[in-house]
Every structure is written in structure tokens, then in C-alpha cells.
XYZ file of C-alpha atoms in Angstrom:
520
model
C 67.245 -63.680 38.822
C 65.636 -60.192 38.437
C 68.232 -56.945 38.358
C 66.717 -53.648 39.551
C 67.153 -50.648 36.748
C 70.603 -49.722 36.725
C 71.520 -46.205 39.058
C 74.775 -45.105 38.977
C 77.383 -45.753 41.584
C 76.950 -42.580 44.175
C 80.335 -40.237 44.942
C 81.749 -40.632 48.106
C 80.858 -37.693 50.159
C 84.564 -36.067 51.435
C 83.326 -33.829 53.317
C 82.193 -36.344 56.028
C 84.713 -37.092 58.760
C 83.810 -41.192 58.675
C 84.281 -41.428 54.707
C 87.706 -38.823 54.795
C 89.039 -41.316 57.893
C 88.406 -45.030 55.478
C 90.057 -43.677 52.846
C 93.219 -42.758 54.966
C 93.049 -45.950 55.961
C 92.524 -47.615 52.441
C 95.746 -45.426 51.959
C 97.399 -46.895 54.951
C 97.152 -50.535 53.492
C 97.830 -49.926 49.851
C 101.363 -48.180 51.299
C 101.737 -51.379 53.497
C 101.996 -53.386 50.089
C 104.665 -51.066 48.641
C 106.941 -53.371 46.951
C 104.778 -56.398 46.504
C 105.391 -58.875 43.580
C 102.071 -59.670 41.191
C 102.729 -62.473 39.142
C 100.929 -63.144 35.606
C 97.505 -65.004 35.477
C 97.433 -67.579 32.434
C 94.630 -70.004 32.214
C 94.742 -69.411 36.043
C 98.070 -70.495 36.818
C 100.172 -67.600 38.644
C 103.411 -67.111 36.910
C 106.401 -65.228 37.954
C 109.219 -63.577 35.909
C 112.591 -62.623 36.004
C 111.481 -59.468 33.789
C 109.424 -57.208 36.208
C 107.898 -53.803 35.160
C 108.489 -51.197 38.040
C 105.612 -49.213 39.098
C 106.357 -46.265 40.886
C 104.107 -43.118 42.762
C 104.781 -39.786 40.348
C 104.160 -37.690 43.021
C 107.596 -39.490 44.296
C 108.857 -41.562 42.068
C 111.427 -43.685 44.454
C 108.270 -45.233 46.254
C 107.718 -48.182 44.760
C 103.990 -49.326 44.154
C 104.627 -52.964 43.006
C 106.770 -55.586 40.806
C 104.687 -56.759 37.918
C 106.042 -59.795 36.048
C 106.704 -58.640 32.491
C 105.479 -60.955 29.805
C 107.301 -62.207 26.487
C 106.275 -64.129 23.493
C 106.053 -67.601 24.604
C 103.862 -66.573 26.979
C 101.913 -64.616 24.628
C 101.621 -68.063 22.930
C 100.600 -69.897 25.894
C 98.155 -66.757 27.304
C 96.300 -67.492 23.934
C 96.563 -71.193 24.253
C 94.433 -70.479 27.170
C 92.065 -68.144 26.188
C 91.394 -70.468 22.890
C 91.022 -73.410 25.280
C 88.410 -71.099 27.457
C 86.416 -69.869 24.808
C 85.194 -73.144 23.695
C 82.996 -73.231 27.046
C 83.017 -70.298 28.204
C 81.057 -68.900 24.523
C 78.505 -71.575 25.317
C 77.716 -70.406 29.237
C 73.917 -68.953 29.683
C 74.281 -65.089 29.106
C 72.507 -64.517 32.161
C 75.113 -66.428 33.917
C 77.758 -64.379 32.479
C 76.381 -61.059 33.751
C 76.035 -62.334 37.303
C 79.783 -62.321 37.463
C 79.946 -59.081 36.760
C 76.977 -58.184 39.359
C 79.031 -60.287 41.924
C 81.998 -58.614 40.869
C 80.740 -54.963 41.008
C 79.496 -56.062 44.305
C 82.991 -57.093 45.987
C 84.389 -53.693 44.199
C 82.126 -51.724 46.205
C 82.938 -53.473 48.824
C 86.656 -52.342 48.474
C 85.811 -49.477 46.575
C 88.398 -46.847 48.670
C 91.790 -49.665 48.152
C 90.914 -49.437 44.351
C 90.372 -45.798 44.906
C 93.876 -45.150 46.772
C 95.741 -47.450 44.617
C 94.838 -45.203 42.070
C 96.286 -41.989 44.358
C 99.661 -43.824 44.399
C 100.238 -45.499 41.391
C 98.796 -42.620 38.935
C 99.053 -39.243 40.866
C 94.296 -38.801 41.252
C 93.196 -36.727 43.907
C 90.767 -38.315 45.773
C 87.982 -36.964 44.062
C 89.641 -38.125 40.733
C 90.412 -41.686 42.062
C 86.901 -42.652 43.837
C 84.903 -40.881 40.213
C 87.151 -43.769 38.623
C 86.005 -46.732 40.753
C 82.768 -45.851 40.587
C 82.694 -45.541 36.924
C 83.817 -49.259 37.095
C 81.685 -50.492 39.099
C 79.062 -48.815 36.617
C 80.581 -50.680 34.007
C 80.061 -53.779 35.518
C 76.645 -53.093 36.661
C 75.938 -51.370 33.445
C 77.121 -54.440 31.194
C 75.571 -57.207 33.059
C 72.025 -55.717 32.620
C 72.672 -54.845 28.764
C 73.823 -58.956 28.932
C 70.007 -59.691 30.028
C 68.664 -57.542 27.485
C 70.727 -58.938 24.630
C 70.328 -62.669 25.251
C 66.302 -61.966 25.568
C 64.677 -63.133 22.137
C 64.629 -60.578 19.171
C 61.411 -59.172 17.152
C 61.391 -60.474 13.473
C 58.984 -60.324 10.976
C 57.562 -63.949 10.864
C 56.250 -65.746 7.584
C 53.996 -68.686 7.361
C 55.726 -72.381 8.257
C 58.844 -71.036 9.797
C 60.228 -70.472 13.367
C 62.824 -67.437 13.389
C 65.578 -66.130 15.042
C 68.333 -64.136 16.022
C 71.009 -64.687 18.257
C 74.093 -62.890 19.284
C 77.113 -64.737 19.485
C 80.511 -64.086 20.526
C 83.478 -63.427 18.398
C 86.444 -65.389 19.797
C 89.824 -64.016 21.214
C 90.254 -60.653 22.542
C 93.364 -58.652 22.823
C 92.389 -55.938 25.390
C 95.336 -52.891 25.803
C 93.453 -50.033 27.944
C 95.001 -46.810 29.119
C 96.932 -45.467 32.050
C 94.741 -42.383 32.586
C 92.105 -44.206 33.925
C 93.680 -47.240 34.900
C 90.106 -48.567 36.379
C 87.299 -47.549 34.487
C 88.285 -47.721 30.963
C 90.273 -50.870 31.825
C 87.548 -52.496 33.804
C 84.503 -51.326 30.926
C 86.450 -52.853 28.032
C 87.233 -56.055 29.845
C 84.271 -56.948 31.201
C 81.868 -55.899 28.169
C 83.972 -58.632 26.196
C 83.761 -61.327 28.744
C 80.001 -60.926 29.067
C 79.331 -61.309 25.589
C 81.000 -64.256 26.214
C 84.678 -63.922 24.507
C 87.673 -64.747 26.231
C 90.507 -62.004 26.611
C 93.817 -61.217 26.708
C 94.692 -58.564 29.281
C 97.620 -56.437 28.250
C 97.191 -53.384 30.888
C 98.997 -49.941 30.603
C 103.038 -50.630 31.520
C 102.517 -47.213 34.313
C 99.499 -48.795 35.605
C 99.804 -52.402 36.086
C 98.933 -52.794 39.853
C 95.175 -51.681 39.959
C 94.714 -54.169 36.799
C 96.342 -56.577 38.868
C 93.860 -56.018 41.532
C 91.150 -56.409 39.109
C 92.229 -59.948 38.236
C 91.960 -60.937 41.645
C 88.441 -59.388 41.950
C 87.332 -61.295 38.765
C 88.502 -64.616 40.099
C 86.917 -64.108 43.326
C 83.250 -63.630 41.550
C 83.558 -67.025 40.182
C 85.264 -66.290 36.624
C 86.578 -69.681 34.906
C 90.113 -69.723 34.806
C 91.284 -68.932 31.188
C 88.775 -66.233 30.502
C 90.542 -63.442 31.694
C 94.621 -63.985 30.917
C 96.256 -61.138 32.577
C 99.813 -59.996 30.818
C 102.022 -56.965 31.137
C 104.592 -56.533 28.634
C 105.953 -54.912 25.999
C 103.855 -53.228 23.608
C 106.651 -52.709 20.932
C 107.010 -56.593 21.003
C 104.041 -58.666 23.064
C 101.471 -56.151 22.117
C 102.027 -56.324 18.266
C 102.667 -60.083 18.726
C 99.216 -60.479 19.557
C 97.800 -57.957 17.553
C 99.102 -59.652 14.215
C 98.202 -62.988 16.109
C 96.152 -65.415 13.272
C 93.970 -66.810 16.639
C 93.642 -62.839 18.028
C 89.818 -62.152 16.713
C 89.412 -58.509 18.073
C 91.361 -55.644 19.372
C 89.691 -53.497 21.728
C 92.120 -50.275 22.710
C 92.173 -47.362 24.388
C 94.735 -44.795 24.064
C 97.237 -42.157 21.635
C 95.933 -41.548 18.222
C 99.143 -42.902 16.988
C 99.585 -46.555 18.501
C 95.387 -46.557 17.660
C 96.300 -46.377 14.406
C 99.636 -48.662 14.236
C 96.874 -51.082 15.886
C 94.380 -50.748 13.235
C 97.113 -50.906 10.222
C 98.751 -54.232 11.276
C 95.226 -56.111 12.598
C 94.146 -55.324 8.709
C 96.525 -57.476 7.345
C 95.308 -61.134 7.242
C 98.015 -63.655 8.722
C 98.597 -67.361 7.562
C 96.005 -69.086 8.917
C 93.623 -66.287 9.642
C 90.274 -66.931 8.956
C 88.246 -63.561 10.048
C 88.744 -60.033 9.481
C 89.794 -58.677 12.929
C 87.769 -56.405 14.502
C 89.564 -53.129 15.872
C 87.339 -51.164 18.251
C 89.447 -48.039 19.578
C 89.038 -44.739 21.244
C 92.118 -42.546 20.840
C 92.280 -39.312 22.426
C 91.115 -35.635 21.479
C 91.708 -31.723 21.361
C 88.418 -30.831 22.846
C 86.995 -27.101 22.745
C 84.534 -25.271 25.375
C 83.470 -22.848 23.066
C 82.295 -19.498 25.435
C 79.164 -17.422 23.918
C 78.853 -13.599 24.355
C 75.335 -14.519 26.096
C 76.512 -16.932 28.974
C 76.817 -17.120 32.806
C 80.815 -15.919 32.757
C 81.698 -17.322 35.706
C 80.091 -20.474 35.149
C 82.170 -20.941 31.859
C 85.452 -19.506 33.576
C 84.535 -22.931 36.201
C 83.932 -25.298 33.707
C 86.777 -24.520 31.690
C 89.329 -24.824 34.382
C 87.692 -28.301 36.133
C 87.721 -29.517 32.579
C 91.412 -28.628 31.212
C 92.989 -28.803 34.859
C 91.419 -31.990 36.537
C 93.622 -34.756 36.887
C 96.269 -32.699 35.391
C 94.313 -32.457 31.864
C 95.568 -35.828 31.317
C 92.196 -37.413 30.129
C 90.832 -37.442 26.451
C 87.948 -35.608 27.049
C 89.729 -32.346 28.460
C 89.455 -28.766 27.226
C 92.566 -28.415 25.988
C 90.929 -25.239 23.688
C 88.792 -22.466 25.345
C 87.050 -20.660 22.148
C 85.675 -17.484 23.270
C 83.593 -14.639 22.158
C 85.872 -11.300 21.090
C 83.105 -9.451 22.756
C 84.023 -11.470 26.639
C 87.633 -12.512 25.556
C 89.642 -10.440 28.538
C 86.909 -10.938 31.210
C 87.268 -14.340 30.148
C 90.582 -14.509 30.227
C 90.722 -12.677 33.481
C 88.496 -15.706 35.064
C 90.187 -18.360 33.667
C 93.194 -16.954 35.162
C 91.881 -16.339 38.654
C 90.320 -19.761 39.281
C 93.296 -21.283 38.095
C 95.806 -19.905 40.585
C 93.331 -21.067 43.362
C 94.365 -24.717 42.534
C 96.380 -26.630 44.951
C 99.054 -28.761 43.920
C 100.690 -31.360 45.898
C 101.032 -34.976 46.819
C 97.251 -36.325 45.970
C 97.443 -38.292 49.179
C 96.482 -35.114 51.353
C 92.883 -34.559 50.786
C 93.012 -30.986 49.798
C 95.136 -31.231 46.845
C 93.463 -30.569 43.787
C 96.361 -30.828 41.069
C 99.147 -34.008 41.602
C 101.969 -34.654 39.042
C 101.683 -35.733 35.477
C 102.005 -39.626 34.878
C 105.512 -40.191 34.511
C 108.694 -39.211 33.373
C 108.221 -39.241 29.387
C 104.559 -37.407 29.858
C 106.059 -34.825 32.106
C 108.764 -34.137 29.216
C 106.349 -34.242 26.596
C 104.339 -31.613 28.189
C 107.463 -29.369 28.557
C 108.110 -29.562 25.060
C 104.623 -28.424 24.440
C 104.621 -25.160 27.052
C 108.073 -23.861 25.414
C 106.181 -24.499 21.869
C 103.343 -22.755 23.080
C 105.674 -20.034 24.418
C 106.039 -18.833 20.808
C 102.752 -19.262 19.539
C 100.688 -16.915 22.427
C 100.986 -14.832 24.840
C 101.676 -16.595 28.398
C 99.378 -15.918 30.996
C 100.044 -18.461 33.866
C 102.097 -21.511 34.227
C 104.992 -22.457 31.935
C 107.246 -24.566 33.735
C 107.626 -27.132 36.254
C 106.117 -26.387 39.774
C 108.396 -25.887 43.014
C 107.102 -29.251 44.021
C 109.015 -31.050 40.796
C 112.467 -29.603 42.784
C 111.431 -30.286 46.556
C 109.999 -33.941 45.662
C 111.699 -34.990 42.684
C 107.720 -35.645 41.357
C 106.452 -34.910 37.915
C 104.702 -32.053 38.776
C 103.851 -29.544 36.302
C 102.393 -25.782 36.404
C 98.641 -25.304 35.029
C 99.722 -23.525 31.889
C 97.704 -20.733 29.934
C 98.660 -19.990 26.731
C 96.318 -16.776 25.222
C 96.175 -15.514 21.815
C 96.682 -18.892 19.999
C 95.927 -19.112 16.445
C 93.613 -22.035 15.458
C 96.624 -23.889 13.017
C 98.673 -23.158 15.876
C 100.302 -26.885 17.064
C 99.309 -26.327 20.803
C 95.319 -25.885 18.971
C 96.032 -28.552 17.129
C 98.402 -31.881 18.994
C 97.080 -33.651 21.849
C 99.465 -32.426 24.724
C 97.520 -34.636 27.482
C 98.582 -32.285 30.072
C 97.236 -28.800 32.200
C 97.698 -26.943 29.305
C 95.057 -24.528 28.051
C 94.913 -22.433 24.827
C 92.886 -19.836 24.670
C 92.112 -18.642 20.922
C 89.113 -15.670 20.477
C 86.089 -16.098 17.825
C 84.538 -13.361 16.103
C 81.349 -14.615 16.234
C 79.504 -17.921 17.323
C 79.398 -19.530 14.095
C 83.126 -18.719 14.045
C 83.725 -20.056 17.217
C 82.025 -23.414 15.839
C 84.476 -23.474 12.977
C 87.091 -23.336 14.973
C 85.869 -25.914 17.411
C 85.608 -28.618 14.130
C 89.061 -27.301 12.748
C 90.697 -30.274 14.251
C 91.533 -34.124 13.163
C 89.652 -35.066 16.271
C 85.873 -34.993 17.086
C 85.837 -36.630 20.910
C 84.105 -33.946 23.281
C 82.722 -30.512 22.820
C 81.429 -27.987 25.169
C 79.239 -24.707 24.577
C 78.505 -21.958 27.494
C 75.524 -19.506 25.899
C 71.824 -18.447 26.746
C 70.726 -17.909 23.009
C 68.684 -20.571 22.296
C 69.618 -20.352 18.185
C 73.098 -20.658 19.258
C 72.476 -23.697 21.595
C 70.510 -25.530 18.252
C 73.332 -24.457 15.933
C 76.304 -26.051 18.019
C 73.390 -29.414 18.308
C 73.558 -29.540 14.493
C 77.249 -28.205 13.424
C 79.845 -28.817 16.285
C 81.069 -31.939 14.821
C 82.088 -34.393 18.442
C 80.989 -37.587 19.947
C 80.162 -36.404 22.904
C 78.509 -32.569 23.002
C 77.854 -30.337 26.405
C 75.775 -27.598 26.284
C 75.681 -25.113 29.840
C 78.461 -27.766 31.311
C 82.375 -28.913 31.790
C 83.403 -31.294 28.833
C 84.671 -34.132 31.392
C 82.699 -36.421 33.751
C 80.755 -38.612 31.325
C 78.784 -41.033 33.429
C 77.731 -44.283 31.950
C 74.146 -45.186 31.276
C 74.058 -41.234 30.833
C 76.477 -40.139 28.168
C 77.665 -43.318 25.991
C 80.719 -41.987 25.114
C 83.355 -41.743 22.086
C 84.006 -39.749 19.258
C 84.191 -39.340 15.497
C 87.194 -39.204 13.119
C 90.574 -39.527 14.334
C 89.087 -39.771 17.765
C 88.457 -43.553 17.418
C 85.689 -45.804 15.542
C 82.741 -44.273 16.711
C 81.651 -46.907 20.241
C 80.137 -45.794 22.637
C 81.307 -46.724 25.857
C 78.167 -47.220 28.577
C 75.647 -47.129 25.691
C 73.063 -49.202 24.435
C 75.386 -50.846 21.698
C 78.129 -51.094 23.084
C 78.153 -54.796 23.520
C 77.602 -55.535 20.346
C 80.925 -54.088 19.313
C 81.823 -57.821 20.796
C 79.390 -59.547 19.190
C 78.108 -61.215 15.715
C 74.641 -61.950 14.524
C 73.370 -64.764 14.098
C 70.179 -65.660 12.044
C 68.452 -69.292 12.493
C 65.701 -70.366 10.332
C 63.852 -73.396 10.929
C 60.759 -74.807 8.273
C 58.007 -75.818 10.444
């Protein structure tokens, strides 16, 4: 079977009255399932719990999305019972065989691309926009994967000697513990799951406890493209208890995570120490999180920077990793700038994400909408407050976790809202004396994830390539919106161990090499 060149999964246009009516009605059935019951998938046996973890819509918290059955140790035990039992065929299928799941499955998720989409509305608080960029991205993923599959299980150039045949194969690693994120509860959850099962390990599914429906709906789609039943183990629980069970697991062979800097590095601390029995070193491969800077020259298209600040630190509520949480601008433009910022800002809507013309919906959930308010009343002392600062109306009227778009000028650069993740629509806004200043400032942090520059000087433009220290750098555009294929991304330093998601190794993060040598 032959695969076209990968092309990324197209937007859905809103603006057309056909595509704006399917998606209310891709609303109207997820809301029809309000209260369902998903059970745990185990070597493909369906099991139900006592123990259910509540998901609930943020924008209104007593609407119930669905009852997920809540995992516990034994079966952690028997989910890797399984996946052990699985791997032992499943590392020996044809690559090629592999990645036409995932084609078949990207091809069913198109198919009910505006339910995944909607889910997403209700269960994590994405405008639409938000919600249908995050199915696409997974069915990139898929897409994405599959072909990479093809072009890893093709044979590999050595240099040959006389009388010998050879060569290099790789080979799966074993057991996967897979924990993404609730921030996007598709994408990242659907890329790191499928770009293990491709390279033919079997995994352990432990999705994000605020998030567990659309990963439950992702099970299903798996199964349905043909997926042997033990490859993909799908179990909610606990992270304090079923998560670090598996982690220190002997049989657990990788951890692949997603999420905070500080349960990426509890992660990383206890799969370093060998158990009884243990006969690998585990492989960790995490992305956790950043405090990403747009950094605004004095030669730049103002308004254009003013825009790509506020889609980057305000979209989905700034809750994503690769937000501008730090705008890092030029004295000479620092109150026009500010000015901008300000103005585009209060032309957000906020609401319920289910009406289409919402651009800002509530914060995740209870603990993230505290967090955050912690954050704007430290922030209160360490700038001057230009917007924001509190809840919204809406947080009163709804009982929703909604939350102002906060702007916080003045900051210093040690300052802890320059410095702490705050995952939320809060901006600081610190001024540069210069551009090489500005850079400084930029790399002053633990984190090296994302990085935007706005400027027309071309000297400027090659400095930031060589000195602004991030994964992922933007020059002329918003920090957010990496597309796969197109910007493998991840970062540097306490932003995770340097993948890159949708790049060109990326699968080999799930892989060993294996050298054969035969005398002719």
C-alpha cells in the first residue's frame, strides 16, 4: 500500500452556515450522553468500577460529562499483565501493518471529527476554534506517524565490507506507561499514544483525571481500526497511587508524559531507580510546560505584535505550554505597546464556549482556577495592573471557572509572575532597553519551550536565530499553533528532554537499534 505525502488536516471553515449547523449538532449528541458510564479497557475486556472519576463542563460545573471507572493497583497489575501478554505479538506485526491502523484510524476520526471536537467544548471549556485545531492536530498525528512507520521499517544505508550482509533494524522497547495532559486532551494524548503503538510497543493509557471522556472516545476509535486487544490498556486513576505504581513498575519499560514541570520531574526521579527484577534502564520522554516570551522590537509592525501577543497569552485561556505568558518589549514602543495589548484584549468575549462567538471559556477546573488567583493577587504587588485581576461576572452568574484576561505591566524579570508557570490568561509585560536586552531576558528563565520575536531588522532577526535559547522559535508570528510535520515541537532545559513531537525523530524516542551482521 502506497500513502500520498502527508498534508495537514484543513480547519473547519466557521464561517460557513453548513459547517457552524454540524457542529451544533455534534454538540447536540455529546449533551445527549451527559452522564454516561465508560468502563476500563484491559486486554479488551470492559471493566466497571465502584470508584468513578466525575467529569464535569467548567463552564458549569453541575453538568456532568461522564462516569469514568477509576482504576487501582490490581488492576494496574492486570493492565500490565495484558500489555506484556500483547507485546509479544504485537512487537513482531509488519511495521507497515502497524501504521495502517493509524491511517484507518485517522480516517474514522475525520469522520467524527466535530463529536471529538465538541466533547472537547464540554469537558475542557475550547471554543470551537480551540477544540476542532485539537482534532485536527490528532488526526495529524496519526497520519503523521503512520508514514514516519513506512519510512523507518524501510532498510537503512551502511557502509558495507567484503563477505558480509548488514543491517539495521529498529525495534521496539516493551511496555509503555503513557500519562498525557488535560490541556489538550486530544492531540497530545492521541500523538504520544499512537507514536508508541506504531513502533510497535504496547501501552498503558493513564489519561488526565479532568479529561477522561475524549480518551475514552479514543479507545473506542482504536478498537474500531482493527487494534489487537491488549495493545492499548486504557486506565484512569490515581496518579498519587496508580500512576507511580506503574512508573516504579520492574515490567514498565518507558514513560512517555506530558505535563507540570514538577510531576515531570517526580516521574523522571523514581523511573531512575532500578526495581527488583528490572532489567533496562527506563526510558523517560517528557515535555513539561514553559514561561514563553514574545519579545517586541522597536522596528516591527505594532499592531501585528499587539495581535500575536494577545491570541498567544489569551487563547484557550493561556492554559497551553506554549503561551506568552511574558511580552518583552522595546522601552522605545513600551506604552503604545501596552496601549494595544490592552485594547485587543478587552475585545475578547467570554462565555460558555458552546455559543460560537465566544472567544475566552473558563479555566479547567476548580484547583487551576484557584491557582491562577493566587498568581493575579501575587502579580498585584509586583506591577502595575492594567486589565483583569479577578474572576469574571460569569464565575458569579454560572458558578463556572471563569477568569478575567489579566495584564500585569511593569514586571521585573526575577519577578515570580516572570518567572512560575501560572497556565492561565495572565500576561506580564516587562520593558527591554535594547534588543539584546530583551533576549536576555527572554533566556532568564528555567524553561526554554517557545519563543517569539516581532522586528524588521534583519541583524536582530539572526541574533534571536542564534541566542534566544527555546525549542521552538517564531520570528514575525504568535508563539502557539505548532502544526505537525511543520514545527516538531518541544523544548530545552526544564521544559522537558528535548523530543520533538511531529518531527522526523520522534519515533525513535520509542525505539532501539538494532545491528545484524551476517558473514557471507
Amino acid at each position: 500500500m502506497a500513502v500520498v505525502p502527508f498534508r495537514n488536516e484543513p480547519l473547519t471553515d466557521f464561517s460557513r452556515p453548513e459547517n457552524r449547523d454540524a457542529f451544533r449538532q455534534a454538540l447536540e449528541l455529546v449533551q445527549s450522553r451527559f452522564g454516561r458510564e465508560y468502563p476500563l479497557v484491559i486486554g479488551g475486556e470492559r471493566i466497571m468500577t465502584k470508584d468513578r472519576i466525575v467529569s464535569t463542563n467548567p463552564a458549569k460545573p453541575d453538568e456532568v460529562v461522564g462516569y469514568v471507572c477509576k482504576a487501582d493497583r490490581e488492576l494496574a497489575d492486570k493492565a500490565m499483565a495484558a500489555a506484556l501478554a500483547a507485546f509479544e505479538e504485537w512487537s513482531h506485526v509488519n511495521p507497515k501493518a502497524r501504521a495502517r491502523i493509524l491511517l484507518k484510524a485517522a480516517a474514522i476520526m475525520r469522520r467524527r471529527k466535530h463529536e471529538f471536537s465538541a466533547t472537547m467544548v464540554v469537558e475542557i471549556g475550547k471554543n470551537w476554534a480551540e477544540a476542532d485545531a485539537d482534532t485536527a492536530e490528532a488526526i495529524d498525528f496519526l497520519e503523521y506517524y503512520a508514514r514516519e512507520m513506512y519510512r523507518l521499517s524501510e532498510p537503512h544505508e551502511l557502509t558495507r565490507i567484503p563477505g558480509e550482509d548488514n543491517e539495521l533494524y529498529y525495534i521496539p522497547l516493551g511496555v509503555g506507561l503513557v500519562i498525557p495532559p488535560w490541556n489538550f486532551p486530544c492531540a497530545i494524548m492521541v500523538g504520544m499514544t499512537s507514536a508508541a503503538i506504531v513502533t510497535g510497543n504496547t501501552v498503558i493509557l493513564k489519561p488526565a483525571s479532568i479529561t477522561p471522556v475524549i480518551a475514552a472516545l479514543f479507545v473506542e476509535v482504536m478498537e474500531e481500526a482493527g487494534l489487537p486487544p491488549g495493545v492499548l490498556n486504557f486506565l484512569p486513576g490515581p496518579g498519587g497511587s496508580v500512576g507511580d505504581y506503574l512508573v516504579a513498575h520492574p515490567k514498565t519499560r518507558f514513560i512517555s508524559f506530558t505535563g507540570s514541570k514538577e510531576v515531570g520531574l517526580r516521574i523522571n526521579e523514581v523511573a531512575a531507580r532500578t526495581a527488583p527484577g528490572q532489567v533496562w534502564i527506563k526510558r523517560v520522554i517528557a515535555e513539561m510546560g514553559g514561561k514563553d516570551a514574545i519579545v517586541v522590537d522597536k522596528d516591527c509592525d505594532l499592531d501585528e505584535a499587539a495581535a500575536g501577543i494577545v491570541t498567544s497569552a489569551f487563547g484557550f485561556q493561556g492554559q497551553k505550554c506554549s503561551a506568552c505568558s511574558r511580552a518583552i518589549i522595546h522601552e522605545d514602543v513600551y506604552e503604545p505597546m501596552i496601549d494595544l495589548i490592552v485594547e485587543k484584549t478587552k475585545a475578547l468575549l467570554q462565555g460558555d464556549p458552546r455559543n460560537p462567538d465566544v472567544h475566552q471559556g473558563p479555566v479547567a477546573d476548580k484547583n487551576a482556577y484557584e491557582s491562577i488567583l493566587r498568581y493575579i493577587e501575587i502579580g498585584r504587588g509586583e506591577g502595575r495592573l492594567l486589565l483583569g485581576g479577578g474572576p469574571s461576572a460569569l464565575a458569579k452568574e454560572t458558578g463556572g471557572y471563569f477568569i478575567e484576561p489579566t495584564v500585569i505591566a511593569d514586571v521585573d524579570t526575577k519577578a515570580r509572575i516572570a518567572q512560575e508557570e501560572i497556565f492561565g490568561p495572565v500576561l506580564a509585560v516587562i520593558k527591554a532597553k535594547d534588543f539584546k536586552d530583551a533576549i536576555r531576558i527572554a533566556n532568564d528563565t528555567e524553561f526554554g519551550l517557545t519563543g517569539s520575536v516581532y522586528s524588521r531588522n534583519r541583524a536582530n532577526l539572526e541574533y534571536a536565530r542564534r541566542h534566544f535559547f527555546v525549542g521552538n522559535l517564531y520570528l514575525n508570528r504568535k508563539s502557539t499553533g505548532a502544526l505537525v510535520g511543520v514545527h516538531p515541537f518541544g523544548g530545552f532545559n526544564m521544559s522537558g528532554t528535548d523530543s520533538k513531537a511531529g518531527g522526523p525523530d520522534y519515533l525513535l524516542l520509542f525505539t532501539q537499534p538494532k545491528a545484524v551482521s551476517e558473514k557471507l
